[in-house]
Coordinates of C-alpha atoms in Angstrom, one line a residue:
M28 CA -33.5 55.5 17.5
T29 CA -32.5 57.2 14.2
G30 CA -33.5 60.7 13.2
P31 CA -35.3 61.8 10.0
K32 CA -33.6 61.0 6.8
P33 CA -31.7 64.0 5.3
L34 CA -32.1 65.5 1.9
V35 CA -28.9 64.9 0.0
V36 CA -27.5 67.3 -2.7
V37 CA -24.8 65.9 -5.0
G38 CA -22.9 68.0 -7.4
D39 CA -20.2 70.5 -8.3
V40 CA -19.5 73.4 -6.0
L41 CA -18.2 76.7 -7.4
L42 CA -17.0 79.8 -5.7
D43 CA -19.0 82.8 -7.0
E44 CA -17.4 86.2 -6.7
D45 CA -19.3 89.4 -7.5
I46 CA -17.2 92.6 -7.9
E47 CA -19.6 95.5 -7.9
G48 CA -19.0 99.1 -9.0
V49 CA -20.1 101.9 -11.2
A50 CA -19.0 102.7 -14.8
T51 CA -19.2 106.3 -16.0
R52 CA -16.4 106.4 -18.6
L53 CA -14.4 104.3 -21.1
A54 CA -10.8 103.4 -20.8
P55 CA -8.5 105.7 -22.8
D56 CA -6.7 102.8 -24.5
A57 CA -9.7 100.6 -25.5
P58 CA -13.5 100.9 -25.9
A59 CA -14.0 99.2 -22.6
P60 CA -15.9 100.5 -19.5
V61 CA -13.8 101.5 -16.5
V62 CA -15.5 100.1 -13.4
D63 CA -14.8 101.9 -10.1
V64 CA -15.2 99.1 -7.5
T65 CA -17.5 99.8 -4.6
G66 CA -17.6 96.3 -3.0
D67 CA -17.3 92.6 -3.6
R68 CA -18.9 89.4 -2.3
R69 CA -17.9 85.7 -2.3
H70 CA -20.2 82.8 -1.7
P71 CA -20.8 79.2 -2.7
G72 CA -22.3 78.6 -6.1
G73 CA -23.5 75.6 -8.0
A74 CA -24.4 72.7 -5.8
G75 CA -23.2 74.7 -2.7
L76 CA -25.9 77.4 -3.4
A77 CA -28.5 74.7 -4.1
A78 CA -27.7 72.9 -0.8
A79 CA -27.9 76.2 1.2
L80 CA -31.3 77.0 -0.3
A81 CA -32.6 73.6 0.3
A82 CA -31.6 73.9 4.0
R83 CA -33.6 77.1 4.6
G84 CA -36.3 76.6 7.2
G85 CA -34.2 74.1 9.2
R86 CA -34.3 71.1 6.8
D87 CA -31.5 68.6 7.3
V88 CA -29.3 68.7 4.2
V89 CA -26.1 66.8 3.3
L90 CA -23.9 68.0 0.5
V91 CA -21.8 65.5 -1.4
T92 CA -19.1 67.4 -3.4
A93 CA -15.5 67.6 -4.3
L94 CA -13.3 70.0 -2.4
G95 CA -9.5 70.5 -2.2
D96 CA -6.9 72.3 -0.2
D97 CA -7.0 75.6 -2.1
P98 CA -8.2 78.9 -0.7
A99 CA -11.5 78.8 -2.7
S100 CA -12.4 75.4 -1.1
E101 CA -11.7 76.8 2.3
T102 CA -14.0 79.8 1.7
V103 CA -16.8 77.4 0.7
R104 CA -16.3 75.2 3.8
R105 CA -16.5 78.3 6.0
A106 CA -19.6 79.6 4.3
L107 CA -21.5 76.3 4.5
S108 CA -20.5 75.5 8.0
G109 CA -23.5 75.2 10.2
R110 CA -25.9 75.3 7.3
V111 CA -25.4 71.8 5.7
G112 CA -23.5 68.7 6.4
L113 CA -20.5 68.2 4.1
L114 CA -19.3 64.8 2.7
E115 CA -16.2 65.5 0.6
L116 CA -14.7 63.7 -2.4
P117 CA -11.1 64.5 -2.9
L118 CA -10.5 67.2 -5.6
H119 CA -7.4 66.8 -7.7
G120 CA -6.8 70.4 -8.7
T121 CA -8.5 73.6 -7.5
L122 CA -12.1 74.6 -7.0
P123 CA -13.6 76.6 -9.9
V124 CA -14.0 80.3 -9.3
K125 CA -16.5 82.3 -11.3
T126 CA -16.0 86.1 -11.0
R127 CA -18.6 88.6 -12.3
V128 CA -17.8 92.3 -12.7
L129 CA -21.0 94.3 -12.3
A130 CA -21.6 98.0 -13.1
G131 CA -24.8 99.4 -11.8
G132 CA -26.0 95.9 -11.0
R133 CA -25.5 94.6 -14.5
P134 CA -22.7 92.1 -15.5
V135 CA -20.0 93.6 -17.7
V136 CA -17.7 90.5 -17.9
R137 CA -17.3 87.1 -16.3
I138 CA -14.0 85.5 -15.6
D139 CA -13.7 81.7 -14.9
R140 CA -10.6 80.1 -13.4
G141 CA -9.6 77.0 -11.7
G142 CA -10.9 73.4 -11.9
G143 CA -10.1 69.9 -11.0
T144 CA -11.2 66.2 -11.1
P145 CA -13.2 64.6 -8.3
G146 CA -11.8 61.4 -6.7
E147 CA -13.6 58.3 -5.7
P148 CA -16.4 58.3 -3.1
D149 CA -16.0 56.5 0.3
D150 CA -18.5 54.4 2.3
A151 CA -19.8 57.5 4.1
V152 CA -20.9 59.0 0.7
R153 CA -22.5 55.8 -0.4
G154 CA -24.3 55.4 2.9
A155 CA -25.6 58.9 2.8
L156 CA -27.1 58.4 -0.6
A157 CA -28.6 55.0 0.3
G158 CA -30.3 56.6 3.3
A159 CA -31.5 59.8 1.7
H160 CA -35.1 61.0 1.9
A161 CA -34.7 62.7 -1.5
V162 CA -31.7 63.5 -3.7
L163 CA -30.9 66.6 -5.8
V164 CA -28.1 66.3 -8.4
A165 CA -26.8 69.8 -9.3
D166 CA -24.6 68.9 -12.2
Y167 CA -22.3 71.7 -13.4
G168 CA -20.3 69.6 -15.8
R169 CA -17.4 69.0 -13.4
H170 CA -17.9 65.2 -13.0
T171 CA -19.0 64.9 -9.4
A172 CA -22.2 63.2 -10.5
G173 CA -20.2 60.8 -12.6
A174 CA -18.0 59.8 -9.6
V175 CA -21.1 58.6 -7.7
R176 CA -23.3 57.5 -10.6
A177 CA -23.5 53.9 -9.5
S178 CA -24.9 54.9 -6.2
L179 CA -27.3 57.3 -7.8
E180 CA -28.6 54.6 -10.1
D181 CA -29.5 52.4 -7.1
V182 CA -31.1 55.3 -5.2
A183 CA -33.4 56.3 -8.1
R184 CA -35.1 53.0 -7.9
H185 CA -36.8 53.8 -4.6
T186 CA -36.1 57.5 -3.7
P187 CA -37.2 60.8 -5.4
V188 CA -34.3 62.1 -7.5
V189 CA -34.3 65.6 -9.1
W190 CA -31.6 66.1 -11.6
D191 CA -30.5 69.6 -12.7
P192 CA -28.5 68.8 -15.9
H193 CA -25.7 70.5 -17.7
P194 CA -24.8 70.1 -21.5
R195 CA -21.3 69.0 -20.5
G196 CA -22.4 66.8 -17.6
E197 CA -23.7 63.4 -17.0
P198 CA -27.0 62.2 -18.4
P199 CA -29.6 61.8 -15.6
V200 CA -29.9 58.3 -14.2
P201 CA -32.9 56.2 -15.3
G202 CA -35.9 56.7 -13.1
A203 CA -35.2 60.3 -12.1
R204 CA -38.5 61.8 -10.9
V205 CA -38.0 65.3 -12.4
V206 CA -35.2 66.7 -14.6
T207 CA -34.9 70.5 -14.7
P208 CA -33.1 71.9 -17.7
S209 CA -33.2 75.6 -18.5
A210 CA -34.5 76.6 -22.0
A211 CA -30.9 77.1 -23.2
E212 CA -29.9 73.7 -21.8
A213 CA -32.8 72.0 -23.4
V214 CA -31.8 73.5 -26.8
A215 CA -28.2 72.3 -26.3
L216 CA -29.2 68.9 -25.2
C217 CA -31.9 68.4 -27.9
P218 CA -31.3 70.9 -30.7
G219 CA -33.8 69.7 -33.3
S220 CA -37.5 70.5 -33.3
A221 CA -39.9 69.6 -36.1
G222 CA -42.4 72.0 -37.6
T223 CA -42.3 74.6 -34.9
S224 CA -40.4 77.8 -34.1
A225 CA -37.2 76.8 -32.2
M226 CA -38.2 78.9 -29.1
S227 CA -42.0 78.2 -29.1
L228 CA -43.8 76.3 -26.4
G229 CA -44.5 73.6 -28.9
A230 CA -40.8 73.2 -29.6
F231 CA -39.9 73.0 -25.9
A232 CA -42.7 70.5 -25.3
E233 CA -41.3 68.3 -28.0
R234 CA -37.8 68.6 -26.7
G235 CA -38.9 67.8 -23.1
A236 CA -40.8 64.7 -24.2
R237 CA -37.8 63.5 -26.3
L238 CA -35.4 64.1 -23.4
A239 CA -37.7 62.3 -21.0
E240 CA -37.7 59.3 -23.3
R241 CA -34.0 59.4 -23.8
W242 CA -33.2 59.6 -20.1
R243 CA -36.1 57.4 -19.0
A244 CA -37.2 60.1 -16.6
A245 CA -40.7 60.4 -15.1
G246 CA -40.8 64.0 -16.2
V247 CA -38.8 66.9 -17.7
A248 CA -39.5 70.4 -16.4
V249 CA -38.0 73.0 -18.8
T250 CA -37.6 76.4 -17.1
L251 CA -38.6 79.3 -19.4
G252 CA -37.7 82.4 -17.3
D253 CA -40.6 84.8 -17.0
R254 CA -42.9 82.4 -18.9
G255 CA -42.7 79.8 -16.1
V256 CA -42.0 76.1 -16.4
L257 CA -43.2 73.5 -18.9
L258 CA -43.6 70.0 -17.6
T259 CA -43.5 67.2 -20.1
R260 CA -43.5 63.4 -19.9
P261 CA -42.1 60.6 -22.1
G262 CA -44.4 59.7 -25.0
G263 CA -45.6 63.3 -25.5
G264 CA -49.2 64.1 -24.4
T265 CA -50.4 67.5 -23.3
P266 CA -47.7 69.3 -21.4
M267 CA -48.4 71.4 -18.3
L268 CA -47.4 75.1 -18.2
I269 CA -46.8 76.5 -14.7
P270 CA -46.6 80.3 -15.0
A271 CA -44.6 82.5 -12.7
P272 CA -46.7 84.3 -10.2
F273 CA -45.2 87.7 -11.2
R274 CA -42.4 89.1 -13.3
A275 CA -39.5 89.1 -10.9
G276 CA -37.2 91.5 -12.8
G277 CA -34.2 91.0 -10.6
D278 CA -30.8 89.2 -10.9
P279 CA -31.6 85.7 -12.3
C280 CA -28.2 84.3 -11.2
G281 CA -28.9 81.2 -9.1
A282 CA -32.6 81.0 -10.0
G283 CA -32.1 77.5 -11.5
D284 CA -30.5 76.3 -8.3
C285 CA -33.4 77.7 -6.2
F286 CA -35.9 76.1 -8.5
A287 CA -34.3 72.7 -8.3
A288 CA -33.8 72.9 -4.6
A289 CA -37.4 73.9 -4.0
T290 CA -38.6 71.1 -6.2
V291 CA -36.7 68.3 -4.4
A292 CA -37.7 69.8 -1.0
A293 CA -41.4 69.7 -2.0
L294 CA -41.1 66.1 -3.3
A295 CA -39.5 65.2 0.1
D296 CA -42.5 66.7 1.8
G297 CA -44.8 64.3 -0.1
L298 CA -46.1 66.6 -2.8
L299 CA -46.9 65.4 -6.3
P300 CA -44.5 66.6 -9.1
E301 CA -47.1 69.1 -10.4
E302 CA -47.6 70.5 -6.9
A303 CA -43.9 70.5 -6.2
L304 CA -43.2 72.5 -9.4
Q305 CA -45.9 75.1 -8.6
R306 CA -44.2 75.7 -5.2
A307 CA -40.7 75.8 -6.9
V308 CA -41.8 78.3 -9.5
A309 CA -43.1 80.7 -6.8
E310 CA -40.0 80.3 -4.7
A311 CA -37.7 80.9 -7.7
A312 CA -39.6 84.1 -8.6
A313 CA -39.3 85.4 -5.1
F314 CA -35.6 84.5 -5.0
V315 CA -35.0 86.5 -8.2
A316 CA -37.1 89.5 -7.0
A317 CA -35.1 89.6 -3.8
G318 CA -31.7 89.9 -5.6
G319 CA -30.9 86.3 -6.6
A320 CA -27.6 84.7 -5.5
G321 CA -26.1 88.2 -5.0
N322 CA -28.6 89.1 -2.3
P323 CA -26.4 89.7 0.8
G324 CA -29.3 88.7 3.1
L325 CA -29.1 85.1 1.7
W326 CA -25.8 84.5 3.5
H327 CA -26.1 86.9 6.4
A328 CA -29.3 85.4 7.6
P329 CA -29.2 82.7 10.3
A330 CA -28.3 79.2 9.1
V331 CA -31.6 77.9 10.5
P332 CA -34.2 80.6 10.1
G333 CA -37.8 80.3 11.1
P334 CA -40.6 79.2 8.8
A335 CA -40.2 81.0 5.5
P336 CA -43.1 83.2 4.3
D337 CA -45.1 82.3 1.2
P338 CA -42.7 83.2 -1.6
A339 CA -45.6 84.1 -3.9
A340 CA -46.5 86.9 -1.4
D341 CA -43.1 88.3 -0.8
A342 CA -44.1 91.9 -1.2
F343 CA -41.2 93.2 0.8
G344 CA -38.6 91.4 -1.3
L345 CA -40.3 92.7 -4.5
A346 CA -40.3 96.3 -3.2
E347 CA -36.7 96.1 -2.3
A348 CA -35.7 94.7 -5.7
V349 CA -37.7 97.3 -7.6
R350 CA -36.1 100.1 -5.6
A351 CA -32.6 98.6 -6.0
R352 CA -32.9 98.9 -9.8
G353 CA -34.3 102.5 -9.6
G354 CA -37.9 101.7 -10.2
T355 CA -41.1 103.2 -8.6
V356 CA -43.0 101.1 -6.0
V357 CA -46.7 101.8 -5.9
A358 CA -49.0 100.5 -3.1
T359 CA -52.7 100.7 -2.4
G360 CA -54.9 99.2 0.3
G361 CA -58.4 98.2 1.3
C362 CA -60.7 95.4 2.3
F363 CA -61.4 94.2 -1.3
D364 CA -64.2 92.0 0.1
L365 CA -66.0 91.5 -3.3
V366 CA -63.7 92.6 -6.1
H367 CA -65.7 94.5 -8.6
A368 CA -65.2 96.8 -11.7
G369 CA -64.4 99.8 -9.5
H370 CA -61.6 97.9 -7.8
V371 CA -60.3 96.6 -11.1
G372 CA -60.2 100.1 -12.7
L373 CA -58.4 101.5 -9.6
L374 CA -55.8 98.8 -9.6
E375 CA -55.1 99.1 -13.3
S376 CA -54.7 102.9 -13.0
A377 CA -52.4 102.5 -10.0
R378 CA -50.2 99.9 -11.8
R379 CA -49.6 102.3 -14.6
I380 CA -48.0 104.9 -12.2
G381 CA -44.9 102.8 -11.5
D382 CA -43.0 99.6 -11.9
C383 CA -44.9 97.4 -9.5
L384 CA -48.2 97.5 -7.5
I385 CA -48.5 96.0 -4.0
V386 CA -51.9 95.7 -2.4
C387 CA -52.1 96.1 1.4
L388 CA -55.1 93.9 2.4
N389 CA -57.0 94.2 5.6
S390 CA -57.1 91.0 7.6
D391 CA -60.4 89.3 8.5
A392 CA -60.4 90.7 12.0
S393 CA -59.5 94.2 10.7
V394 CA -62.4 94.1 8.2
T395 CA -64.9 93.0 11.0
R396 CA -63.8 95.9 13.2
R397 CA -64.2 98.4 10.3
K398 CA -67.3 97.0 8.6
G399 CA -69.2 95.2 11.4
A400 CA -70.5 91.7 12.1
G401 CA -71.0 89.6 9.0
R402 CA -68.0 91.0 7.2
P403 CA -65.8 90.0 5.5
L404 CA -67.9 88.0 3.1
T405 CA -64.7 86.4 1.8
P406 CA -61.8 85.2 3.9
A407 CA -58.4 87.0 3.6
A408 CA -56.7 84.0 1.9
D409 CA -59.3 84.0 -0.9
R410 CA -59.3 87.8 -1.2
A411 CA -55.5 87.7 -1.6
R412 CA -55.6 85.0 -4.2
V413 CA -58.2 86.8 -6.3
L414 CA -56.1 90.1 -6.1
A415 CA -52.8 88.3 -6.9
A416 CA -54.5 86.8 -10.0
L417 CA -55.1 90.2 -11.5
G418 CA -52.5 91.2 -14.1
S419 CA -52.2 94.7 -12.5
V420 CA -51.2 93.3 -9.1
D421 CA -47.6 92.2 -8.4
A422 CA -47.9 91.2 -4.8
V423 CA -50.3 91.2 -1.8
V424 CA -49.5 91.7 1.9
V425 CA -52.1 91.2 4.6
F426 CA -52.1 93.5 7.7
G427 CA -54.0 93.1 10.9
E428 CA -54.2 96.7 12.1
D429 CA -57.1 99.0 11.4
T430 CA -54.9 101.2 9.1
P431 CA -51.9 100.3 7.0
E432 CA -49.3 102.7 8.5
A433 CA -47.1 99.9 10.0
V434 CA -46.9 97.8 6.9
L435 CA -46.2 100.9 4.8
E436 CA -43.2 101.7 7.0
R437 CA -41.9 98.3 6.1
L438 CA -42.7 98.6 2.4
R439 CA -41.7 102.3 2.0
P440 CA -43.6 102.7 -1.3
D441 CA -42.8 105.7 -3.5
V442 CA -46.6 106.3 -4.2
W443 CA -49.6 105.4 -2.1
V444 CA -52.9 105.3 -4.0
K445 CA -56.5 105.6 -2.9
G446 CA -59.6 105.9 -4.9
G447 CA -62.8 107.9 -4.4
D448 CA -63.6 111.3 -3.1
Y449 CA -60.8 111.6 -0.5
S450 CA -58.5 114.6 -0.5
V451 CA -54.8 113.9 0.0
Q452 CA -54.9 115.9 3.2
E453 CA -57.6 113.5 4.6
L454 CA -55.5 110.4 4.1
P455 CA -53.8 109.3 7.3
E456 CA -51.2 107.5 5.3
A457 CA -50.0 110.7 3.6
E458 CA -48.1 111.9 6.7
V459 CA -46.3 108.5 6.9
L460 CA -45.4 108.6 3.2
R461 CA -43.8 112.0 3.7
T462 CA -41.3 110.7 6.2
W463 CA -39.3 108.9 3.4
G464 CA -40.2 111.3 0.6
G465 CA -43.2 109.2 -0.7
Q466 CA -46.4 110.7 -2.2
A467 CA -50.0 109.9 -1.5
V468 CA -52.4 110.4 -4.5
V469 CA -56.1 110.0 -5.1
L470 CA -57.3 108.4 -8.3
P471 CA -60.8 108.6 -9.9
Y472 CA -63.1 105.8 -8.8
L473 CA -65.7 104.1 -11.0
D474 CA -69.0 105.6 -9.7
G475 CA -71.8 103.5 -8.3
R476 CA -69.8 100.4 -7.5
S477 CA -69.2 99.2 -3.9
T478 CA -69.0 95.9 -2.0
T479 CA -71.8 97.0 0.2
R480 CA -74.1 97.7 -2.7
L481 CA -73.3 94.3 -4.3
A482 CA -74.0 92.5 -1.0
R483 CA -77.4 94.3 -0.6
R484 CA -78.3 93.5 -4.2
A485 CA -77.4 89.8 -3.7
A486 CA -79.4 89.7 -0.4
R487 CA -82.4 91.1 -2.2
A488 CA -82.1 88.7 -5.1
A489 CA -81.8 85.8 -2.6
A490 CA -84.9 86.9 -0.7
A491 CA -86.8 87.2 -3.9
A492 CA -85.8 83.7 -4.9
V493 CA -87.3 82.1 -1.8
R494 CA -90.4 84.3 -1.6
P495 CA -93.5 82.3 -2.5
P496 CA -95.3 83.4 -5.7
P497 CA -98.4 85.6 -5.2
G498 CA -101.7 83.8 -5.1

């Protein structure tokens, strides 16, 4: 009896190195910053990062790539051991190493060195591709995809293939389910656009459709950073824009790998391309908010973690990312059973205080204990979705206790906001905030609005509608 088919990632592995430090002065002999090093990290990049991300949650992933006998290749093997299966092509040369020097979390310079040529695949590689559940090609222009192109052309006839292209790489094989160029890659691969601004949505829709026709791909999804992803198909037609759930604001390094890996994993789960891209956009945004490829927790976490939380609701990762860049985390909480104008005004005011707003939402059981039988009127999943759709709200986290102290101890916001006629001294959360130097504040509340009043008004209106007319 055979096990489930694996997800196979094909592509070029790099070794990413981040040298971190602080820069407070210029060199005496040149107008260049002096970076005092505080630490460094090394981890697989390129197809290696994509494979590790695809394997999160315990998915069976096999990585087909070229590795050699050099120290960088050995570092990659150790980092991926226990996370993914490795099928190696011989590498004639050395593994590419990409070194970023960062000061205060921002890149100052990047240094690239090394490189080689992949050898021929063996029967194990061809067999893995033939038996794949889905395939991701992470092409970084280093020719691994070209070495196995014949097998990829066969696979694309019957298996979902996602192709993350590179301007110096191979064109996607015909029949690829989704091709995922970034905006810059789309411009490099298809520079001309007629009658529209070069960076407009119309121009990217035109490029995507032309690339889909050129490659004979089922769809081309152009990633547009904070604007989201634009899905186009051959022959034109109306494109689909899938916006990001929030402005991540973190380190975008590796976001494309995360997006492509999440897309192929969703297709392997049976989702339609449009559904797969929605999931992938949310996962990529959460990945960036949590620190991107440079997030130490990405590689220190267990190789096979438990089920991942909904990335669109990763309030804790967002709070950590905002704090890491020196921003102010604001949180508020409540039942939000029927969102009304009073809530909207409070949330808008709270968001203006800092750099992100996280809503701590009472669970259904918590609302029932607080408000009585018949409440909530709206289940927690729907309440969270409505709140997350507001432009003032960056993330929502649901808690099951009667009060939010436990979730606040995890979020550790700088400011906790409540609306109404409370005094700060009356807020039980104020004491918790003080333990890490946070501040509780009260904001004015739009008078005369409440969920209870709305519910009573609706009940009276419903009763009047069914009451028989007089006489």
